[in-house]
Each structure stands twice: as C-alpha cells, then as structure tokens.
PDB file of C-alpha atoms and ligand atoms in Angstrom:
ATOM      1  CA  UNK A   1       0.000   0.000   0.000  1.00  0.00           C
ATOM      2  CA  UNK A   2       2.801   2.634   0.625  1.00  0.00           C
ATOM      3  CA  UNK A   3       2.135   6.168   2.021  1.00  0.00           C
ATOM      4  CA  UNK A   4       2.841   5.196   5.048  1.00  0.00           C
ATOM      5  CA  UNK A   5       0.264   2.267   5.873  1.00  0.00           C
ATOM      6  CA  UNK A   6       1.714   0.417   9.122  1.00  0.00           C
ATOM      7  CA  UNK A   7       1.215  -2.574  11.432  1.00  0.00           C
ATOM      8  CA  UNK A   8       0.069  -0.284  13.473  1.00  0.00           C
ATOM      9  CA  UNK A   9      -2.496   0.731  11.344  1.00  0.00           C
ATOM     10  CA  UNK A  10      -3.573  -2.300  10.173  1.00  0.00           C
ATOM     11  CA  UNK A  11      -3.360  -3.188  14.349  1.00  0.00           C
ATOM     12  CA  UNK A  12      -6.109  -0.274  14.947  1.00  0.00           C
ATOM     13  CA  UNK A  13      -7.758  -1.204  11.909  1.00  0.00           C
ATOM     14  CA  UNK A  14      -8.729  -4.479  12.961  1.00  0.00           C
ATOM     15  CA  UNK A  15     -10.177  -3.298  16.512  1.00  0.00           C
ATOM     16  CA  UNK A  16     -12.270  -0.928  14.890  1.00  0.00           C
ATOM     17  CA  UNK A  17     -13.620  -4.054  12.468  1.00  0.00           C
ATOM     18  CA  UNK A  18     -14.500  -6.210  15.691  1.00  0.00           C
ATOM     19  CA  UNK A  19     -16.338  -2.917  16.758  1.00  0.00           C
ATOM     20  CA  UNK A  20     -18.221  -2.686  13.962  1.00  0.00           C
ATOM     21  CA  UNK A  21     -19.332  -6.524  13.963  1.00  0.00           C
ATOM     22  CA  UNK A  22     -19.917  -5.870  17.770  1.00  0.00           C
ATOM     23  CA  UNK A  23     -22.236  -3.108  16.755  1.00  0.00           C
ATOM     24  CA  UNK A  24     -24.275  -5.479  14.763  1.00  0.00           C
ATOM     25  CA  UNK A  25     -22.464  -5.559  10.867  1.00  0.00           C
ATOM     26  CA  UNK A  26     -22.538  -8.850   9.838  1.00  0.00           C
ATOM     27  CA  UNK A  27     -21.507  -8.932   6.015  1.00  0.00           C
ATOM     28  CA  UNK A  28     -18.229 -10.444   6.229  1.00  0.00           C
ATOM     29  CA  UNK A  29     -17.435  -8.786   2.670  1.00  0.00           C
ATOM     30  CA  UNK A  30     -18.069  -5.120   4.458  1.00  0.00           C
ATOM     31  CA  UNK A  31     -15.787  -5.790   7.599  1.00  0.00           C
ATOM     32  CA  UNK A  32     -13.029  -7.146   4.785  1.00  0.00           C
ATOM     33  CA  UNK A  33     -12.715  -4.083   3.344  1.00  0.00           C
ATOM     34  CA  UNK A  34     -12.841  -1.709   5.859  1.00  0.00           C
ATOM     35  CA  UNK A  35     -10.233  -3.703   7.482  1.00  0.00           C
ATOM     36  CA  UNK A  36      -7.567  -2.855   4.019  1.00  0.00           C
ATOM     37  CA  UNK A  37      -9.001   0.955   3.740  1.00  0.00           C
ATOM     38  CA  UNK A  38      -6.201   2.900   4.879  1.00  0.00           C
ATOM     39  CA  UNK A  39      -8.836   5.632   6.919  1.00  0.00           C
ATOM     40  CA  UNK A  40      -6.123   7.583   8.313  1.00  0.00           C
ATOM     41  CA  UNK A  41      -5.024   8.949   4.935  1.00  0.00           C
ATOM     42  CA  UNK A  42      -8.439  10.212   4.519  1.00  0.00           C
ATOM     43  CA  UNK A  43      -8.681  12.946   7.092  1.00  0.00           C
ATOM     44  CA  UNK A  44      -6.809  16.032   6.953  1.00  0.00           C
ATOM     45  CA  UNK A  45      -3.836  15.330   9.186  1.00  0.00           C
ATOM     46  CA  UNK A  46      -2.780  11.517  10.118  1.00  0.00           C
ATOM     47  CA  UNK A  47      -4.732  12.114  13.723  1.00  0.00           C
ATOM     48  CA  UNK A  48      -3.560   8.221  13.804  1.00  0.00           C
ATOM     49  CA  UNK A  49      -5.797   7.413  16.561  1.00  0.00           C
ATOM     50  CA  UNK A  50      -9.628   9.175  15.716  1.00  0.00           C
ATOM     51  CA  UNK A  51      -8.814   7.671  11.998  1.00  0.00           C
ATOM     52  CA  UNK A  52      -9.490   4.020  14.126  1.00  0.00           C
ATOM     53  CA  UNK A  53     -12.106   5.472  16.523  1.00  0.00           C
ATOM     54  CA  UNK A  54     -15.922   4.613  15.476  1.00  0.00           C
ATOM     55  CA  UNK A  55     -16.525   8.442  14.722  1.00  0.00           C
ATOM     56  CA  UNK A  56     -17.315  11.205  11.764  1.00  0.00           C
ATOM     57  CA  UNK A  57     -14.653  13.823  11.680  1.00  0.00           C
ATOM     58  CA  UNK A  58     -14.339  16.845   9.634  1.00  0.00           C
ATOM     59  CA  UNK A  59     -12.512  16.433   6.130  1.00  0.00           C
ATOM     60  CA  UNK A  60     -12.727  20.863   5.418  1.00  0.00           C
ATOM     61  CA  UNK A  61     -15.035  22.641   3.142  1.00  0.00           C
ATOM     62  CA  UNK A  62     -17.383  21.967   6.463  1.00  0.00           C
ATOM     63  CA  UNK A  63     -17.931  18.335   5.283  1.00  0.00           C
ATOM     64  CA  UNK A  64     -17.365  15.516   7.162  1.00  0.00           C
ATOM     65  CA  UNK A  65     -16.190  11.683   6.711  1.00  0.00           C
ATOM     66  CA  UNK A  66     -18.962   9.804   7.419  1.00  0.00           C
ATOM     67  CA  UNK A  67     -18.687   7.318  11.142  1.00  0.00           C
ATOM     68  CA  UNK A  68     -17.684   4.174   9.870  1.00  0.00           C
ATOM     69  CA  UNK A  69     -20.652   2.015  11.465  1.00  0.00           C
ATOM     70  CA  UNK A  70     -22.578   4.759   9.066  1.00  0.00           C
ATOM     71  CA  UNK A  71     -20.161   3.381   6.701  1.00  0.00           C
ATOM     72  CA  UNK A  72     -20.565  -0.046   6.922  1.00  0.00           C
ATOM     73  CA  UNK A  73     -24.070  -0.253   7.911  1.00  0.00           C
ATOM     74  CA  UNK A  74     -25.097   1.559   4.233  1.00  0.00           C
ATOM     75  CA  UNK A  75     -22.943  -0.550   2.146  1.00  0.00           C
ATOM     76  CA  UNK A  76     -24.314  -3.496   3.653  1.00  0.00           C
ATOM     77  CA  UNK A  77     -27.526  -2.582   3.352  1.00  0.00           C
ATOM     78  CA  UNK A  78     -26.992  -2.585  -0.691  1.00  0.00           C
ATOM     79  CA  UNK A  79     -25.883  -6.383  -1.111  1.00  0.00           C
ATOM     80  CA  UNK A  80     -22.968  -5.695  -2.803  1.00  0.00           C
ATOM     81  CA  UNK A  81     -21.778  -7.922  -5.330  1.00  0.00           C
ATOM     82  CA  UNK A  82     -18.334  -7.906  -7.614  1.00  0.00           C
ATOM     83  CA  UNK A  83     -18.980  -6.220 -10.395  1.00  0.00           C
ATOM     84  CA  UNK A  84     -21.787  -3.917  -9.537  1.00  0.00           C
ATOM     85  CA  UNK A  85     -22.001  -0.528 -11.007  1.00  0.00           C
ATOM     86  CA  UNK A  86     -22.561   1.552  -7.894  1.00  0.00           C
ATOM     87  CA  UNK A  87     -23.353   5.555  -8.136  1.00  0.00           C
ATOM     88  CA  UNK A  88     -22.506   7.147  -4.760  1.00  0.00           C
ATOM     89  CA  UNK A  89     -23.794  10.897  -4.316  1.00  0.00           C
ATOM     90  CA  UNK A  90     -21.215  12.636  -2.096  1.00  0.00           C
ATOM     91  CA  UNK A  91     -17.423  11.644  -2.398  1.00  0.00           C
ATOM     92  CA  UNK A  92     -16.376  13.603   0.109  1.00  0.00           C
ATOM     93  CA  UNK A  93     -12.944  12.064   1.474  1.00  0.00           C
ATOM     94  CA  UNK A  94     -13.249   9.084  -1.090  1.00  0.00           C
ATOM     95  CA  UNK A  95     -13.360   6.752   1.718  1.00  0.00           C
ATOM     96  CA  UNK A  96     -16.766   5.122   1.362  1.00  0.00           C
ATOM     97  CA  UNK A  97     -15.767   5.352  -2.752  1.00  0.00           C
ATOM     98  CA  UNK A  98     -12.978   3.080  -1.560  1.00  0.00           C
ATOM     99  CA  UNK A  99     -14.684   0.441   0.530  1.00  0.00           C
ATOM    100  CA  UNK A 100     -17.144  -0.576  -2.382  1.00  0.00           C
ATOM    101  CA  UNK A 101     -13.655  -0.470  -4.612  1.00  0.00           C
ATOM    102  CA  UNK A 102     -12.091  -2.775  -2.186  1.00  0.00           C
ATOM    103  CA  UNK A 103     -15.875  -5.132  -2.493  1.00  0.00           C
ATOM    104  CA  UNK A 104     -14.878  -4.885  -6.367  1.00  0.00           C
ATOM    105  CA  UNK A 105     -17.883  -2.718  -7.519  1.00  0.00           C
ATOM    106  CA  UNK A 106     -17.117  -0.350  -9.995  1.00  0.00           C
ATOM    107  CA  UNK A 107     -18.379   3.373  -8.495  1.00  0.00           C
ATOM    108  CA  UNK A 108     -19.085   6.088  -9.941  1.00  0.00           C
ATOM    109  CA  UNK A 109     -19.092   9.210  -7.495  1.00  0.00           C
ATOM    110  CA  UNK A 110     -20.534  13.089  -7.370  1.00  0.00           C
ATOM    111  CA  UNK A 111     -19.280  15.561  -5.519  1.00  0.00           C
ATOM    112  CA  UNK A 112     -20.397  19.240  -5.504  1.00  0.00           C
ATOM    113  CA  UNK A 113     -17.246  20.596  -3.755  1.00  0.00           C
ATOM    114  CA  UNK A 114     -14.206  20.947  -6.299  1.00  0.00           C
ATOM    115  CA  UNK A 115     -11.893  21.168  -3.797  1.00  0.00           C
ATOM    116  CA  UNK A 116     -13.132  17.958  -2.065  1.00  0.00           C
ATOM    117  CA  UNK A 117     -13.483  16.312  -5.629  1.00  0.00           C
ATOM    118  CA  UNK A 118     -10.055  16.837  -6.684  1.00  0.00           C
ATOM    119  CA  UNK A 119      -8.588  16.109  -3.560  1.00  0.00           C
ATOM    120  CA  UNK A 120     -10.514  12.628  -3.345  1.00  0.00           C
ATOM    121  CA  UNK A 121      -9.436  12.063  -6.980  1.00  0.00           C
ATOM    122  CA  UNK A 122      -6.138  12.723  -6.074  1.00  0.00           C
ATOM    123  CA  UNK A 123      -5.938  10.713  -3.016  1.00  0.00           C
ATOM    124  CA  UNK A 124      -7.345   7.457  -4.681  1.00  0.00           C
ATOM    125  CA  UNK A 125      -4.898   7.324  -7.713  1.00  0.00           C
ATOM    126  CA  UNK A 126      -2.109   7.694  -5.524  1.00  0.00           C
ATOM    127  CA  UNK A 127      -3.510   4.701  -3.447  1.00  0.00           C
ATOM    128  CA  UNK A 128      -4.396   2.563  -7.050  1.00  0.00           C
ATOM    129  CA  UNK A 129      -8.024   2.748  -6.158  1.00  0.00           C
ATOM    130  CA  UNK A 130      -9.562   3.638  -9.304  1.00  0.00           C
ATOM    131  CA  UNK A 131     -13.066   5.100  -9.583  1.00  0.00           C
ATOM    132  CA  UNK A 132     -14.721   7.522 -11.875  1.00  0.00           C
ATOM    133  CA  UNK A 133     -15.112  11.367 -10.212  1.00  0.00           C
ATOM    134  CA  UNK A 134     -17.665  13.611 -11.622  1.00  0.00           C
ATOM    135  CA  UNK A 135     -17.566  17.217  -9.924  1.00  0.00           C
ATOM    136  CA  UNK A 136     -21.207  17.968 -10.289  1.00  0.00           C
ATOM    137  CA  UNK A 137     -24.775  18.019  -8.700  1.00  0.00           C
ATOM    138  CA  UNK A 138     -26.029  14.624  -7.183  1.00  0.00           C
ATOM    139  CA  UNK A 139     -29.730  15.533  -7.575  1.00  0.00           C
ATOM    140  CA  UNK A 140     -28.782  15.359 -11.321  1.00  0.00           C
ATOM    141  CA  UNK A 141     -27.169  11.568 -10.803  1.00  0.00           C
ATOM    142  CA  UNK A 142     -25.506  10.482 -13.793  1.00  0.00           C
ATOM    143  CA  UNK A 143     -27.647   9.708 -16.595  1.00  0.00           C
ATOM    144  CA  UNK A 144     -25.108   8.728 -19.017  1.00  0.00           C
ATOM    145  CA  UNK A 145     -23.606   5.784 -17.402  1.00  0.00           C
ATOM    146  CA  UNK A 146     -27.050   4.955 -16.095  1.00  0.00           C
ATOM    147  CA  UNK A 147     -28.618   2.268 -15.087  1.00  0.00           C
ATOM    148  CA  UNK A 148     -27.067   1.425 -11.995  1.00  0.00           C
ATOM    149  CA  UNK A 149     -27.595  -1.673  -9.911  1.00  0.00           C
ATOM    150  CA  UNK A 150     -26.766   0.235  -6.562  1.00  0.00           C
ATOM    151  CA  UNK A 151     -27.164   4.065  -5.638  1.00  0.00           C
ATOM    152  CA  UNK A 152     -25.912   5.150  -2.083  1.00  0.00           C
ATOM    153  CA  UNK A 153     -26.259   9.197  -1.039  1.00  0.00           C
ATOM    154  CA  UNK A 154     -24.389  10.202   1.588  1.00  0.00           C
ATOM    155  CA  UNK A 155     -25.965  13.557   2.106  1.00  0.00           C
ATOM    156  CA  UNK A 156     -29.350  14.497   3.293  1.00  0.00           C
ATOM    157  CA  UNK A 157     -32.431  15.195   1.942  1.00  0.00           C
ATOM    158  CA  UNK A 158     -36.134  15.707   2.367  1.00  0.00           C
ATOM    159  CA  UNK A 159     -37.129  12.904  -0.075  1.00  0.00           C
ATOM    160  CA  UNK A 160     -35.197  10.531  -2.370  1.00  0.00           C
ATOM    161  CA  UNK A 161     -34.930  12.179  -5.602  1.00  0.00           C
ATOM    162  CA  UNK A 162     -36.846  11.078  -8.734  1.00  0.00           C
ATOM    163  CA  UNK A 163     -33.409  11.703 -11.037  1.00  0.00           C
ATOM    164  CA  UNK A 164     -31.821   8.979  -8.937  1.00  0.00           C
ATOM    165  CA  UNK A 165     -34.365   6.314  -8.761  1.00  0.00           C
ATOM    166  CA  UNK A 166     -35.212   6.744 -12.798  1.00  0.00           C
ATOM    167  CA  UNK A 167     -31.499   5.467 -12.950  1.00  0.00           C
ATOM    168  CA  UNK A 168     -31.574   2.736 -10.648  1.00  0.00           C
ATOM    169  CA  UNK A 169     -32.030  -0.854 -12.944  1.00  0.00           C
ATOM    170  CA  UNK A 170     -34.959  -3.366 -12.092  1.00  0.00           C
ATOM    171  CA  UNK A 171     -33.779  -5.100  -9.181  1.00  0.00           C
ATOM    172  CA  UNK A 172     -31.538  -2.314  -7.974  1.00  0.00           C
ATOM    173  CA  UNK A 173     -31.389  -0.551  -4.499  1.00  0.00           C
ATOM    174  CA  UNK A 174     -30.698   2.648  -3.067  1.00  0.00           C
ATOM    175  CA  UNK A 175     -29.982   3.694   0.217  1.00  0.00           C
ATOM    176  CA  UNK A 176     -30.431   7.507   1.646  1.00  0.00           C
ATOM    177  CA  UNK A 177     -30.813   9.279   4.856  1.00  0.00           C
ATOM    178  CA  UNK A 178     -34.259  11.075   4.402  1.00  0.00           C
ATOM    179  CA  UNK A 179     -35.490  13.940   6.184  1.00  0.00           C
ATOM    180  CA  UNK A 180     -34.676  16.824   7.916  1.00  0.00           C
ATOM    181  CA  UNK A 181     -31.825  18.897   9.281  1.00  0.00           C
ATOM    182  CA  UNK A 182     -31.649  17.360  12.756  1.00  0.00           C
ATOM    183  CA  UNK A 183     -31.710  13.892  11.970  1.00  0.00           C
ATOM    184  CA  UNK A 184     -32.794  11.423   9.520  1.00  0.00           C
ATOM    185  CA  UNK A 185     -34.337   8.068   8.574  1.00  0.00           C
ATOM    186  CA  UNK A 186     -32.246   5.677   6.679  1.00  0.00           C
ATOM    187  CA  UNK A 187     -34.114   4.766   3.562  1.00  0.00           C
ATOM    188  CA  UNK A 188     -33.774   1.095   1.754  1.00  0.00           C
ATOM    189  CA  UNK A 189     -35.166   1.460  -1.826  1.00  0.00           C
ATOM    190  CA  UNK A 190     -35.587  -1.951  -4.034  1.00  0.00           C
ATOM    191  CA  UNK A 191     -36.327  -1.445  -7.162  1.00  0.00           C
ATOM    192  CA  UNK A 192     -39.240  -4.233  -7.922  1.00  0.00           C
ATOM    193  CA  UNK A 193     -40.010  -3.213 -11.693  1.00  0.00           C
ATOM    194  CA  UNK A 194     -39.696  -0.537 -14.116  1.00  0.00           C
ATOM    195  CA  UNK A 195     -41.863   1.705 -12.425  1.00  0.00           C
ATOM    196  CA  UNK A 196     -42.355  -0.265  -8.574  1.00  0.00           C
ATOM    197  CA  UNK A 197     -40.515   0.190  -5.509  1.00  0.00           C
ATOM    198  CA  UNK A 198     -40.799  -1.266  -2.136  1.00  0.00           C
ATOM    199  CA  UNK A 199     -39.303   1.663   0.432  1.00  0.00           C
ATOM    200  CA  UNK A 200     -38.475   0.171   3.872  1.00  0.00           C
ATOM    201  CA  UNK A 201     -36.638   2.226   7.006  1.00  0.00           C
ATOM    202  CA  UNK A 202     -33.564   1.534   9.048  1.00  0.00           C
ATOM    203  CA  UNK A 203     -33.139   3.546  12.009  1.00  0.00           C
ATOM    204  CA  UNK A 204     -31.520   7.004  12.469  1.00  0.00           C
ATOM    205  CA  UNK A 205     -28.873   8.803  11.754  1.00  0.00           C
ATOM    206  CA  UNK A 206     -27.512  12.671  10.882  1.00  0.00           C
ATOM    207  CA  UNK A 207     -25.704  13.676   7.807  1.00  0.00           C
ATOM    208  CA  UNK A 208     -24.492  16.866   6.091  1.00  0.00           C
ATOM    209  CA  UNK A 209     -27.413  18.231   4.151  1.00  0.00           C
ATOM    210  CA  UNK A 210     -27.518  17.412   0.282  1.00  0.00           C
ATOM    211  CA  UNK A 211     -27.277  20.934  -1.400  1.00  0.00           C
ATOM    212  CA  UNK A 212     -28.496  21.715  -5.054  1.00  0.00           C
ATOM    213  CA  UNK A 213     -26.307  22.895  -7.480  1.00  0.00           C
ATOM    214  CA  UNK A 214     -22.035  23.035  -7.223  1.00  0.00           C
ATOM    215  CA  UNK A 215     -20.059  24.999  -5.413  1.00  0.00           C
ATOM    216  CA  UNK A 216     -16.912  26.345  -7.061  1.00  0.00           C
TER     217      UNK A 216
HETATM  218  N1  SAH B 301     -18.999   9.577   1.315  1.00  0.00           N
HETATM  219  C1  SAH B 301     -18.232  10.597   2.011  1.00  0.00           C
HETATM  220  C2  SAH B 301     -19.087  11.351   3.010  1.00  0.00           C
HETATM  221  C3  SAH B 301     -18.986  12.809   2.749  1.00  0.00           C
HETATM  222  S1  SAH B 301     -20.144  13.873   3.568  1.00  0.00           S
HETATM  223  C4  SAH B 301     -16.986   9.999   2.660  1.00  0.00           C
HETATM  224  O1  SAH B 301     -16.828   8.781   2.658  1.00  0.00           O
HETATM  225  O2  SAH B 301     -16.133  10.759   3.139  1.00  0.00           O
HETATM  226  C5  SAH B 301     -21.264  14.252   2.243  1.00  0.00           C
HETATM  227  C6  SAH B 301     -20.676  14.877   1.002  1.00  0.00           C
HETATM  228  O3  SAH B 301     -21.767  15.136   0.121  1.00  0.00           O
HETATM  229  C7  SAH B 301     -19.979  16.218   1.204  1.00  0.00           C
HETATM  230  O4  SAH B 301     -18.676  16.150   0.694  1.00  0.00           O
HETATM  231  C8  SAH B 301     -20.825  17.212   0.407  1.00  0.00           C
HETATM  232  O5  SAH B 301     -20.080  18.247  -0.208  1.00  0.00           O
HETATM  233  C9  SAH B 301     -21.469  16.307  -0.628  1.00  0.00           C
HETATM  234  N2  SAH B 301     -22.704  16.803  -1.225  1.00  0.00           N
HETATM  235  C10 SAH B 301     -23.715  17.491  -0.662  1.00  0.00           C
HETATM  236  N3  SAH B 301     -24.685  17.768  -1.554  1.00  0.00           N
HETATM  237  C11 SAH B 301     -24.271  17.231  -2.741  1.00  0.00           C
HETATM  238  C12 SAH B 301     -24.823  17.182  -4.057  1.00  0.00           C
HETATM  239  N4  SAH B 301     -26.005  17.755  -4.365  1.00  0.00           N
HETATM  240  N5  SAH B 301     -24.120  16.558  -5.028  1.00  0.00           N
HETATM  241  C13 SAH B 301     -22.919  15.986  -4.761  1.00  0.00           C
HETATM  242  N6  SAH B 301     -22.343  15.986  -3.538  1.00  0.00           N
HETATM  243  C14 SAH B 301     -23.007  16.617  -2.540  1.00  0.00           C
END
C-alpha cells in the first residue's frame, strides 16, 4: 500500500472491524474491506488514533467523513456484489468510494465541492483505487452511465430524488438518509419493476445536508 500504511495501522484497523461486527455488521465482505481501507489517509492530518475510533470527523469545506458504522451499515444494506455498477452521491474524502472499490464494484461518485473532488481524486490514484469522479450536482445523478444496480447518497435530503431512482435498474437498491436537518431516517429502496418500488426504514442517523447545485 505505501504512504505510510503500518502494522500499526492495520493493528487499529482491525479493533475498529470487531467494533463494527460488535455493533451489529454482519456482512463479512463489508468488515473485509474496511479492514484494508487505509482511513487515516483520509482525514486532513494523520490524527492516527480518531482515523481508528468509530466516529465522523471533519474532512474541510465543512464536510465531514462519514462514522464508519454509518459506513458499513449503508454498504451493507446494498448487497454488494463484484462487479456492480454503484453511483454514490457525495465523495467527500473518497473513503466510502474506496470500501465498495475494495468489495470490487465499480463506483461512480458526485461531488459538488471541487476542492473535495479533486482532492478525493487525487488521493485514490495515488492509493491505485480507481473510480470515476464527476464534480457535479447529485440531484442530477448520472444519466449517461445509467442504469445502476446500486445508488448510495451520503448527504441528506427531504425525499429521495426522482433523477436517482429513474437510474436505478430493475432489481436495484438505493440507500439515503431522508429527512430533515436534525436527523434522519435511513431509507432502503428496491427497485421491484420498471416503475415499482418497495421503500423500507432503518433507524436514524444525521448527515451533512444534500445541497443543489455546485459549489466552485
Ligand atoms: N462519502 C463521504 C461522506 C462525505 S459527507 C466519505 O466517505 O467521506 C457528504 C458529502 O456530500 C460532502 O462532501 C458534500 O459536499 C457532498 N454533497 C452534498 N450535496 C451534494 C450534491 N447535491 N451533489 C454531490 N455531492 C453533494
């Protein structure tokens, strides 16, 4: 891995995997790859031991990594499988980007910060993760490399938006926090048929809000 990826790391990387399955993540393919992401290379400065601690913590432009439980507990809520063609709204650090790398989807992911987006970018060539980075407006999705068999948004919103779910393939899911700026419902949506979903809730959580629009 290089860049300064120790035993050490891997050491704390481990505990915080047993945490997670403690916490009630069972997908042995989820744990797996959080326990090769490199998290401390994610946040601003190597602070070596929150990087390992079961916490969000801010990344700049006011935008935060996301907790890994929050982490782990979307991804395994879309089934992934090798090979799927995953659109993720918010890239953020890149980190979640690079757990469904490490599951060997294929991920396409929006970010609305160009700061954030070319530092993710950046940061995941020079680690040989390779994903495709559109700086751009989520609500919009990605209509020319749609359908996708998985969609996960890492931002908030008031309702799952239409954009994203016309791109989501027959037999698809999505998974969103929905709701407001407090706190939020995490939202499973299967895709049953061209036009049929079945929308069920997972618990709560809080996010950074999804914003319209990009922000030079
Ligand atoms: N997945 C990220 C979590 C980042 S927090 C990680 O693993 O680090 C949510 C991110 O969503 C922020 O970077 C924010 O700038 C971005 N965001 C908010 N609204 C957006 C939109 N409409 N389109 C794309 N990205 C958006």
């Amino acid at each position: 891995m290089g860049m300064n990826d120790t035993y050490r790391h891997k050491g704390l990387r481990l505990k915080l995997v047993q945490e997670l399955a403690h916490k009630g993540i069972t997908d042995e393919n989820v744990l797996n790859a959080i326990s090769k992401v490199p998290r401390h290379l994610f946040m601003e400065s190597s602070f070596v031991t929150f990087a390992y601690r079961d916490q969000a913590f801010p990344i700049g432009s006011g935008q935060t990594i996301s907790q890994p439980y929050t982490v782990a507990f979307q991804t395994q809520l879309l089934h992934i499988q090798k090979l799927d063609k995953v659109l993720e709204i918010g890239t953020g650090s890149g980190f979640q980007c690079a757990v469904l790398l490490e599951m060997g989807a294929s991920v396409y992911t929006i970010e609305r910060h160009r700061e954030l987006h070319l530092k993710a970018q950046q940061l995941l060539s020079s680690l040989n993760y390779k994903a495709h980075f559109f700086f751009g407006d989520g609500y919009e999705g990605q209509p020319s490399y749609s359908p996708f068999d998985k969609i996960i948004v890492t931002a908030a919103a008031p309702e799952v938006p239409q954009k994203l779910l016309q791109q989501l393939k027959p037999g698809g899911r999505l998974v969103m926090p929905v709701g407001g700026s407090d706190s939020q419902r995490m939202i499973l949506v299967e895709k049953t048929g061209e036009d049929s979903y079945k929308q069920t809730e997972h618990g709560a959580f809080v996010f950074v809000p999804m914003l319209k629009g990009k922000n030079f």
